[in-house]
PDB file of C-alpha atoms in Angstrom:
ATOM      1  CA  UNK A   1      22.056 106.269  12.453  1.00  0.00           C
ATOM      2  CA  UNK A   2      23.024 102.631  13.976  1.00  0.00           C
ATOM      3  CA  UNK A   3      20.992  99.508  12.985  1.00  0.00           C
ATOM      4  CA  UNK A   4      20.899  96.704  15.427  1.00  0.00           C
ATOM      5  CA  UNK A   5      20.393  93.200  14.278  1.00  0.00           C
ATOM      6  CA  UNK A   6      19.230  90.560  16.752  1.00  0.00           C
ATOM      7  CA  UNK A   7      20.343  86.931  16.252  1.00  0.00           C
ATOM      8  CA  UNK A   8      17.783  84.302  15.557  1.00  0.00           C
ATOM      9  CA  UNK A   9      17.916  80.624  15.751  1.00  0.00           C
ATOM     10  CA  UNK A  10      17.999  80.306  11.830  1.00  0.00           C
ATOM     11  CA  UNK A  11      20.912  82.430  11.336  1.00  0.00           C
ATOM     12  CA  UNK A  12      23.194  81.409  14.082  1.00  0.00           C
ATOM     13  CA  UNK A  13      26.817  81.245  13.018  1.00  0.00           C
ATOM     14  CA  UNK A  14      28.272  77.770  12.784  1.00  0.00           C
ATOM     15  CA  UNK A  15      25.042  75.810  13.677  1.00  0.00           C
ATOM     16  CA  UNK A  16      25.080  72.359  12.383  1.00  0.00           C
ATOM     17  CA  UNK A  17      22.706  69.598  12.810  1.00  0.00           C
ATOM     18  CA  UNK A  18      23.633  66.067  13.063  1.00  0.00           C
ATOM     19  CA  UNK A  19      21.382  62.955  12.505  1.00  0.00           C
ATOM     20  CA  UNK A  20      21.633  60.592  15.535  1.00  0.00           C
ATOM     21  CA  UNK A  21      21.260  56.945  14.524  1.00  0.00           C
ATOM     22  CA  UNK A  22      18.861  55.282  16.405  1.00  0.00           C
ATOM     23  CA  UNK A  23      20.227  52.557  18.735  1.00  0.00           C
ATOM     24  CA  UNK A  24      18.830  49.009  18.396  1.00  0.00           C
ATOM     25  CA  UNK A  25      17.671  47.428  21.594  1.00  0.00           C
ATOM     26  CA  UNK A  26      19.725  43.988  22.284  1.00  0.00           C
ATOM     27  CA  UNK A  27      16.532  41.553  22.367  1.00  0.00           C
ATOM     28  CA  UNK A  28      15.419  42.915  19.057  1.00  0.00           C
ATOM     29  CA  UNK A  29      19.143  42.340  17.518  1.00  0.00           C
ATOM     30  CA  UNK A  30      19.283  38.994  19.072  1.00  0.00           C
ATOM     31  CA  UNK A  31      15.735  38.117  17.608  1.00  0.00           C
ATOM     32  CA  UNK A  32      16.748  39.034  14.139  1.00  0.00           C
ATOM     33  CA  UNK A  33      19.995  37.160  14.055  1.00  0.00           C
ATOM     34  CA  UNK A  34      17.949  33.998  15.274  1.00  0.00           C
ATOM     35  CA  UNK A  35      15.300  34.357  12.785  1.00  0.00           C
ATOM     36  CA  UNK A  36      17.963  34.699  10.019  1.00  0.00           C
ATOM     37  CA  UNK A  37      19.639  31.616  11.586  1.00  0.00           C
ATOM     38  CA  UNK A  38      16.411  29.590  11.623  1.00  0.00           C
ATOM     39  CA  UNK A  39      15.665  30.591   8.055  1.00  0.00           C
ATOM     40  CA  UNK A  40      18.677  29.346   6.953  1.00  0.00           C
ATOM     41  CA  UNK A  41      18.205  25.951   8.601  1.00  0.00           C
ATOM     42  CA  UNK A  42      14.550  25.711   7.127  1.00  0.00           C
ATOM     43  CA  UNK A  43      15.872  26.391   3.607  1.00  0.00           C
ATOM     44  CA  UNK A  44      18.732  23.723   4.154  1.00  0.00           C
ATOM     45  CA  UNK A  45      16.243  21.215   5.421  1.00  0.00           C
ATOM     46  CA  UNK A  46      14.062  21.696   2.479  1.00  0.00           C
ATOM     47  CA  UNK A  47      16.618  21.333   0.028  1.00  0.00           C
ATOM     48  CA  UNK A  48      17.520  18.141   1.747  1.00  0.00           C
ATOM     49  CA  UNK A  49      14.178  16.959   1.738  1.00  0.00           C
ATOM     50  CA  UNK A  50      13.661  17.542  -2.012  1.00  0.00           C
ATOM     51  CA  UNK A  51      16.840  15.888  -2.901  1.00  0.00           C
ATOM     52  CA  UNK A  52      15.872  12.724  -0.944  1.00  0.00           C
ATOM     53  CA  UNK A  53      12.487  12.977  -2.424  1.00  0.00           C
ATOM     54  CA  UNK A  54      14.027  12.938  -5.866  1.00  0.00           C
ATOM     55  CA  UNK A  55      16.468  10.138  -5.186  1.00  0.00           C
ATOM     56  CA  UNK A  56      13.659   7.809  -3.560  1.00  0.00           C
ATOM     57  CA  UNK A  57      11.433   8.467  -6.675  1.00  0.00           C
ATOM     58  CA  UNK A  58      14.061   7.222  -8.854  1.00  0.00           C
ATOM     59  CA  UNK A  59      14.841   4.357  -6.636  1.00  0.00           C
ATOM     60  CA  UNK A  60      10.844   3.159  -6.668  1.00  0.00           C
ATOM     61  CA  UNK A  61      11.006   3.720 -10.604  1.00  0.00           C
ATOM     62  CA  UNK A  62      13.805   1.426 -10.810  1.00  0.00           C
ATOM     63  CA  UNK A  63      12.425  -1.051  -8.566  1.00  0.00           C
ATOM     64  CA  UNK A  64       9.345  -1.327 -10.363  1.00  0.00           C
ATOM     65  CA  UNK A  65      10.920  -1.607 -13.913  1.00  0.00           C
ATOM     66  CA  UNK A  66      12.916  -4.327 -12.513  1.00  0.00           C
ATOM     67  CA  UNK A  67       9.620  -6.308 -10.909  1.00  0.00           C
ATOM     68  CA  UNK A  68       8.108  -5.565 -14.507  1.00  0.00           C
ATOM     69  CA  UNK A  69      10.973  -7.252 -16.397  1.00  0.00           C
ATOM     70  CA  UNK A  70      10.942  -9.857 -14.123  1.00  0.00           C
ATOM     71  CA  UNK A  71       7.035 -10.782 -14.876  1.00  0.00           C
ATOM     72  CA  UNK A  72       7.679 -10.415 -18.312  1.00  0.00           C
ATOM     73  CA  UNK A  73      10.753 -12.646 -18.532  1.00  0.00           C
ATOM     74  CA  UNK A  74       8.794 -15.275 -16.521  1.00  0.00           C
ATOM     75  CA  UNK A  75       5.763 -15.109 -18.759  1.00  0.00           C
ATOM     76  CA  UNK A  76       8.050 -15.607 -21.936  1.00  0.00           C
ATOM     77  CA  UNK A  77       9.549 -18.457 -20.254  1.00  0.00           C
ATOM     78  CA  UNK A  78       6.320 -20.115 -19.652  1.00  0.00           C
ATOM     79  CA  UNK A  79       5.016 -19.476 -23.097  1.00  0.00           C
ATOM     80  CA  UNK A  80       8.479 -20.863 -24.625  1.00  0.00           C
ATOM     81  CA  UNK A  81       7.976 -24.128 -22.868  1.00  0.00           C
ATOM     82  CA  UNK A  82       4.292 -24.509 -23.678  1.00  0.00           C
ATOM     83  CA  UNK A  83       5.331 -24.013 -27.383  1.00  0.00           C
ATOM     84  CA  UNK A  84       8.256 -26.712 -27.040  1.00  0.00           C
ATOM     85  CA  UNK A  85       5.911 -29.333 -25.411  1.00  0.00           C
ATOM     86  CA  UNK A  86       3.260 -28.846 -28.122  1.00  0.00           C
ATOM     87  CA  UNK A  87       5.609 -28.795 -30.916  1.00  0.00           C
ATOM     88  CA  UNK A  88       7.086 -32.311 -29.321  1.00  0.00           C
ATOM     89  CA  UNK A  89       3.381 -33.622 -28.965  1.00  0.00           C
ATOM     90  CA  UNK A  90       3.687 -33.587 -25.140  1.00  0.00           C
ATOM     91  CA  UNK A  91       1.883 -31.429 -22.411  1.00  0.00           C
ATOM     92  CA  UNK A  92       3.725 -28.956 -20.261  1.00  0.00           C
ATOM     93  CA  UNK A  93       2.594 -28.584 -16.697  1.00  0.00           C
ATOM     94  CA  UNK A  94       3.530 -25.306 -14.775  1.00  0.00           C
ATOM     95  CA  UNK A  95       4.298 -24.719 -11.125  1.00  0.00           C
ATOM     96  CA  UNK A  96       1.415 -25.172  -8.676  1.00  0.00           C
ATOM     97  CA  UNK A  97      -0.240 -22.098  -7.366  1.00  0.00           C
ATOM     98  CA  UNK A  98       1.446 -20.498  -4.186  1.00  0.00           C
ATOM     99  CA  UNK A  99      -1.634 -18.071  -2.847  1.00  0.00           C
ATOM    100  CA  UNK A 100      -5.100 -18.293  -2.346  1.00  0.00           C
ATOM    101  CA  UNK A 101      -7.473 -15.471  -2.654  1.00  0.00           C
ATOM    102  CA  UNK A 102     -10.329 -16.064  -0.063  1.00  0.00           C
ATOM    103  CA  UNK A 103     -13.420 -14.247  -0.291  1.00  0.00           C
ATOM    104  CA  UNK A 104     -16.329 -14.473   2.478  1.00  0.00           C
ATOM    105  CA  UNK A 105     -19.825 -14.568   0.846  1.00  0.00           C
ATOM    106  CA  UNK A 106     -21.928 -15.894   4.101  1.00  0.00           C
ATOM    107  CA  UNK A 107     -22.921 -13.804   6.931  1.00  0.00           C
ATOM    108  CA  UNK A 108     -22.814 -14.896  10.637  1.00  0.00           C
ATOM    109  CA  UNK A 109     -25.855 -16.784  10.735  1.00  0.00           C
ATOM    110  CA  UNK A 110     -25.856 -20.641  11.797  1.00  0.00           C
ATOM    111  CA  UNK A 111     -22.096 -20.397  12.332  1.00  0.00           C
ATOM    112  CA  UNK A 112     -20.531 -23.452  14.510  1.00  0.00           C
ATOM    113  CA  UNK A 113     -17.831 -22.465  16.892  1.00  0.00           C
ATOM    114  CA  UNK A 114     -15.159 -24.219  14.869  1.00  0.00           C
ATOM    115  CA  UNK A 115     -16.228 -22.512  11.610  1.00  0.00           C
ATOM    116  CA  UNK A 116     -16.320 -19.254  13.632  1.00  0.00           C
ATOM    117  CA  UNK A 117     -12.788 -19.879  14.838  1.00  0.00           C
ATOM    118  CA  UNK A 118     -11.376 -20.575  11.298  1.00  0.00           C
ATOM    119  CA  UNK A 119     -12.895 -17.606   9.763  1.00  0.00           C
ATOM    120  CA  UNK A 120     -11.490 -15.732  12.492  1.00  0.00           C
ATOM    121  CA  UNK A 121      -7.808 -17.163  11.954  1.00  0.00           C
ATOM    122  CA  UNK A 122      -8.205 -16.410   8.145  1.00  0.00           C
ATOM    123  CA  UNK A 123      -9.088 -12.572   9.105  1.00  0.00           C
ATOM    124  CA  UNK A 124     -12.590 -12.962   7.442  1.00  0.00           C
ATOM    125  CA  UNK A 125     -14.717 -11.334  10.124  1.00  0.00           C
ATOM    126  CA  UNK A 126     -17.008  -9.684   8.021  1.00  0.00           C
ATOM    127  CA  UNK A 127     -19.191 -10.197   4.898  1.00  0.00           C
ATOM    128  CA  UNK A 128     -17.064  -9.587   1.496  1.00  0.00           C
ATOM    129  CA  UNK A 129     -13.885  -9.473   2.992  1.00  0.00           C
ATOM    130  CA  UNK A 130     -10.920 -10.753   1.173  1.00  0.00           C
ATOM    131  CA  UNK A 131      -7.530 -12.088   2.298  1.00  0.00           C
ATOM    132  CA  UNK A 132      -4.392 -13.858   0.632  1.00  0.00           C
ATOM    133  CA  UNK A 133      -3.325 -17.032   2.208  1.00  0.00           C
ATOM    134  CA  UNK A 134      -0.194 -19.090   1.447  1.00  0.00           C
ATOM    135  CA  UNK A 135      -1.066 -22.452  -0.169  1.00  0.00           C
ATOM    136  CA  UNK A 136      -0.271 -25.454   1.992  1.00  0.00           C
ATOM    137  CA  UNK A 137      -1.841 -28.620   3.452  1.00  0.00           C
ATOM    138  CA  UNK A 138      -2.854 -26.745   6.676  1.00  0.00           C
ATOM    139  CA  UNK A 139      -4.338 -23.701   4.771  1.00  0.00           C
ATOM    140  CA  UNK A 140      -6.196 -26.100   2.301  1.00  0.00           C
ATOM    141  CA  UNK A 141      -7.647 -28.242   5.101  1.00  0.00           C
ATOM    142  CA  UNK A 142      -9.068 -25.096   6.844  1.00  0.00           C
ATOM    143  CA  UNK A 143     -10.758 -23.783   3.621  1.00  0.00           C
ATOM    144  CA  UNK A 144     -12.308 -26.971   3.247  1.00  0.00           C
ATOM    145  CA  UNK A 145     -13.872 -26.908   6.665  1.00  0.00           C
ATOM    146  CA  UNK A 146     -15.559 -23.523   6.025  1.00  0.00           C
ATOM    147  CA  UNK A 147     -16.095 -24.045   2.479  1.00  0.00           C
ATOM    148  CA  UNK A 148     -19.840 -23.146   2.388  1.00  0.00           C
ATOM    149  CA  UNK A 149     -19.204 -19.762   3.702  1.00  0.00           C
ATOM    150  CA  UNK A 150     -16.424 -19.010   1.185  1.00  0.00           C
ATOM    151  CA  UNK A 151     -15.043 -18.890  -2.157  1.00  0.00           C
ATOM    152  CA  UNK A 152     -11.310 -18.860  -3.076  1.00  0.00           C
ATOM    153  CA  UNK A 153      -9.107 -19.311  -6.155  1.00  0.00           C
ATOM    154  CA  UNK A 154      -5.658 -18.582  -7.457  1.00  0.00           C
ATOM    155  CA  UNK A 155      -5.449 -14.760  -8.013  1.00  0.00           C
ATOM    156  CA  UNK A 156      -3.677 -13.301 -11.045  1.00  0.00           C
ATOM    157  CA  UNK A 157      -0.761 -10.728 -10.614  1.00  0.00           C
ATOM    158  CA  UNK A 158      -2.912  -7.962 -12.163  1.00  0.00           C
ATOM    159  CA  UNK A 159      -5.972  -8.637  -9.627  1.00  0.00           C
ATOM    160  CA  UNK A 160      -3.331  -8.581  -6.767  1.00  0.00           C
ATOM    161  CA  UNK A 161      -2.264  -5.077  -8.010  1.00  0.00           C
ATOM    162  CA  UNK A 162      -5.554  -3.849  -8.510  1.00  0.00           C
ATOM    163  CA  UNK A 163      -6.363  -4.919  -4.790  1.00  0.00           C
ATOM    164  CA  UNK A 164      -3.711  -3.365  -3.349  1.00  0.00           C
ATOM    165  CA  UNK A 165      -4.029   0.146  -5.419  1.00  0.00           C
ATOM    166  CA  UNK A 166      -7.936   0.308  -5.018  1.00  0.00           C
ATOM    167  CA  UNK A 167      -8.666  -1.264  -1.984  1.00  0.00           C
ATOM    168  CA  UNK A 168      -5.431  -1.469  -0.117  1.00  0.00           C
ATOM    169  CA  UNK A 169      -5.185  -0.452   3.655  1.00  0.00           C
ATOM    170  CA  UNK A 170      -2.494  -1.194   6.145  1.00  0.00           C
ATOM    171  CA  UNK A 171      -2.100  -1.650  10.015  1.00  0.00           C
ATOM    172  CA  UNK A 172       0.048   1.048  11.638  1.00  0.00           C
ATOM    173  CA  UNK A 173      -0.417   1.057  15.389  1.00  0.00           C
ATOM    174  CA  UNK A 174      -3.296  -1.213  15.306  1.00  0.00           C
ATOM    175  CA  UNK A 175      -5.260   1.393  12.898  1.00  0.00           C
ATOM    176  CA  UNK A 176      -6.255   1.305   9.389  1.00  0.00           C
ATOM    177  CA  UNK A 177      -4.442   3.526   7.289  1.00  0.00           C
ATOM    178  CA  UNK A 178      -4.791   3.953   3.615  1.00  0.00           C
ATOM    179  CA  UNK A 179      -1.733   3.347   1.365  1.00  0.00           C
ATOM    180  CA  UNK A 180      -1.173   7.009   0.351  1.00  0.00           C
ATOM    181  CA  UNK A 181       2.569   7.170   0.374  1.00  0.00           C
ATOM    182  CA  UNK A 182       5.320   4.894   0.026  1.00  0.00           C
ATOM    183  CA  UNK A 183       7.082   6.187   3.004  1.00  0.00           C
ATOM    184  CA  UNK A 184       4.398   4.229   4.994  1.00  0.00           C
ATOM    185  CA  UNK A 185       5.307   1.046   3.698  1.00  0.00           C
ATOM    186  CA  UNK A 186       9.019   1.609   3.975  1.00  0.00           C
ATOM    187  CA  UNK A 187       8.714   2.637   7.877  1.00  0.00           C
ATOM    188  CA  UNK A 188       7.168  -0.868   8.566  1.00  0.00           C
ATOM    189  CA  UNK A 189       8.669  -3.001   6.066  1.00  0.00           C
ATOM    190  CA  UNK A 190      11.919  -1.347   5.198  1.00  0.00           C
ATOM    191  CA  UNK A 191      13.942  -3.924   7.180  1.00  0.00           C
ATOM    192  CA  UNK A 192      12.546  -6.632   4.998  1.00  0.00           C
ATOM    193  CA  UNK A 193      13.640  -4.945   1.872  1.00  0.00           C
ATOM    194  CA  UNK A 194      10.158  -3.684   1.173  1.00  0.00           C
ATOM    195  CA  UNK A 195      10.140   0.173   0.394  1.00  0.00           C
ATOM    196  CA  UNK A 196       7.508   0.890  -1.845  1.00  0.00           C
ATOM    197  CA  UNK A 197       4.016  -0.374  -3.123  1.00  0.00           C
ATOM    198  CA  UNK A 198       5.654  -2.545  -6.125  1.00  0.00           C
ATOM    199  CA  UNK A 199       7.861  -4.343  -3.618  1.00  0.00           C
ATOM    200  CA  UNK A 200       4.788  -5.159  -1.630  1.00  0.00           C
ATOM    201  CA  UNK A 201       2.859  -6.427  -4.598  1.00  0.00           C
ATOM    202  CA  UNK A 202       5.960  -8.246  -6.022  1.00  0.00           C
ATOM    203  CA  UNK A 203       6.238 -10.313  -2.539  1.00  0.00           C
ATOM    204  CA  UNK A 204       2.643 -11.260  -2.299  1.00  0.00           C
ATOM    205  CA  UNK A 205       2.599 -12.435  -6.051  1.00  0.00           C
ATOM    206  CA  UNK A 206       5.854 -14.297  -5.529  1.00  0.00           C
ATOM    207  CA  UNK A 207       5.249 -15.588  -2.114  1.00  0.00           C
ATOM    208  CA  UNK A 208       8.686 -14.274  -0.992  1.00  0.00           C
ATOM    209  CA  UNK A 209      10.268 -15.163   2.151  1.00  0.00           C
ATOM    210  CA  UNK A 210       8.587 -12.405   3.954  1.00  0.00           C
ATOM    211  CA  UNK A 211       5.256 -12.857   2.710  1.00  0.00           C
ATOM    212  CA  UNK A 212       3.882 -13.370   5.933  1.00  0.00           C
ATOM    213  CA  UNK A 213       5.247 -10.112   7.271  1.00  0.00           C
ATOM    214  CA  UNK A 214       3.882  -8.207   3.932  1.00  0.00           C
ATOM    215  CA  UNK A 215       0.460 -10.029   4.175  1.00  0.00           C
ATOM    216  CA  UNK A 216      -0.251  -9.555   7.889  1.00  0.00           C
ATOM    217  CA  UNK A 217       0.962  -5.693   7.212  1.00  0.00           C
ATOM    218  CA  UNK A 218      -2.073  -5.506   5.093  1.00  0.00           C
ATOM    219  CA  UNK A 219      -5.600  -4.963   6.167  1.00  0.00           C
ATOM    220  CA  UNK A 220      -8.169  -7.435   4.909  1.00  0.00           C
ATOM    221  CA  UNK A 221      -9.665  -6.172   1.437  1.00  0.00           C
ATOM    222  CA  UNK A 222     -13.080  -5.034   2.165  1.00  0.00           C
ATOM    223  CA  UNK A 223     -14.951  -5.385  -1.165  1.00  0.00           C
ATOM    224  CA  UNK A 224     -18.412  -4.551  -2.600  1.00  0.00           C
ATOM    225  CA  UNK A 225     -21.198  -7.050  -3.326  1.00  0.00           C
ATOM    226  CA  UNK A 226     -20.669  -8.299  -6.636  1.00  0.00           C
ATOM    227  CA  UNK A 227     -22.409  -6.580  -9.761  1.00  0.00           C
ATOM    228  CA  UNK A 228     -24.911  -8.601 -10.973  1.00  0.00           C
ATOM    229  CA  UNK A 229     -25.037 -10.662  -7.686  1.00  0.00           C
ATOM    230  CA  UNK A 230     -24.281 -14.266  -6.817  1.00  0.00           C
ATOM    231  CA  UNK A 231     -25.732 -17.112  -8.558  1.00  0.00           C
ATOM    232  CA  UNK A 232     -26.607 -19.502  -5.703  1.00  0.00           C
ATOM    233  CA  UNK A 233     -25.004 -19.097  -2.325  1.00  0.00           C
ATOM    234  CA  UNK A 234     -26.184 -22.443  -1.277  1.00  0.00           C
ATOM    235  CA  UNK A 235     -24.684 -24.420  -3.840  1.00  0.00           C
ATOM    236  CA  UNK A 236     -21.018 -25.012  -4.821  1.00  0.00           C
ATOM    237  CA  UNK A 237     -19.211 -23.337  -7.704  1.00  0.00           C
ATOM    238  CA  UNK A 238     -19.050 -26.836  -9.648  1.00  0.00           C
ATOM    239  CA  UNK A 239     -22.872 -27.115  -9.601  1.00  0.00           C
ATOM    240  CA  UNK A 240     -23.510 -23.530 -10.864  1.00  0.00           C
ATOM    241  CA  UNK A 241     -23.341 -21.915  -7.470  1.00  0.00           C
ATOM    242  CA  UNK A 242     -20.864 -19.630  -5.532  1.00  0.00           C
ATOM    243  CA  UNK A 243     -18.949 -21.160  -2.751  1.00  0.00           C
ATOM    244  CA  UNK A 244     -16.209 -23.507  -2.780  1.00  0.00           C
ATOM    245  CA  UNK A 245     -12.715 -23.504  -5.226  1.00  0.00           C
ATOM    246  CA  UNK A 246     -12.857 -21.308  -8.260  1.00  0.00           C
ATOM    247  CA  UNK A 247      -9.380 -21.773  -9.289  1.00  0.00           C
ATOM    248  CA  UNK A 248      -8.587 -18.968 -12.069  1.00  0.00           C
ATOM    249  CA  UNK A 249     -12.296 -17.954 -12.026  1.00  0.00           C
ATOM    250  CA  UNK A 250     -11.969 -16.338  -8.630  1.00  0.00           C
ATOM    251  CA  UNK A 251     -10.296 -13.312 -10.714  1.00  0.00           C
ATOM    252  CA  UNK A 252     -13.683 -12.496 -12.591  1.00  0.00           C
ATOM    253  CA  UNK A 253     -15.770 -12.603  -9.395  1.00  0.00           C
ATOM    254  CA  UNK A 254     -13.416 -10.309  -7.527  1.00  0.00           C
ATOM    255  CA  UNK A 255     -13.185  -7.745 -10.593  1.00  0.00           C
ATOM    256  CA  UNK A 256     -16.883  -7.256 -10.348  1.00  0.00           C
ATOM    257  CA  UNK A 257     -16.479  -6.780  -6.615  1.00  0.00           C
ATOM    258  CA  UNK A 258     -14.196  -3.854  -7.034  1.00  0.00           C
TER     259      UNK A 258
END
């Protein structure tokens, strides 16, 4: 008795299944290569920016330390000269102040055209605006013409530093921009060797060779009304009023207006 076995798909002799590798389209392959190249370039730029930022931060700290040491040496020299003069029974007269801090304390009422023009030249267009001005004969005569509308004096290094850090805005493309990064200063004043906030303060305090550029780069300081108010705006400072030259006492007023 014969037995017939019919062949099936599962028991075919020599049946070998070969997995075929799926082909990648050319445009997908090119996109993957492009993405990999762009990622490498991005990582390289990030590393360069990080290294540049670290180098700049180190340079900023070195400059700030150098300026601080210069201020300390100047103060030590001044104290030593005063002690020598006192020991010799004489007087020591320091150098004349080189910068005014001018604050506008009166509004726009009853302004003559001359006074209005001088206030515009001093960049004091609004009430409680403050600016730094180099001390010379021309600026002193201008201040005397508008004394009933302003008060001014000789600021200390600390008060200039506080003004720049707390109320410092700069002029970039005719816009009022806050000083949030040192790069803003470096882009505009880097050609003058001023690359950070401490360089800017040092130039203003010492009235350096580029004081005009640094001062014009700063927007006029916008201050608040003084805590406790003014004493008497219609009377001069030497008569217990407010307007006029306060000399070193301008620091106390501006501190109340910050």
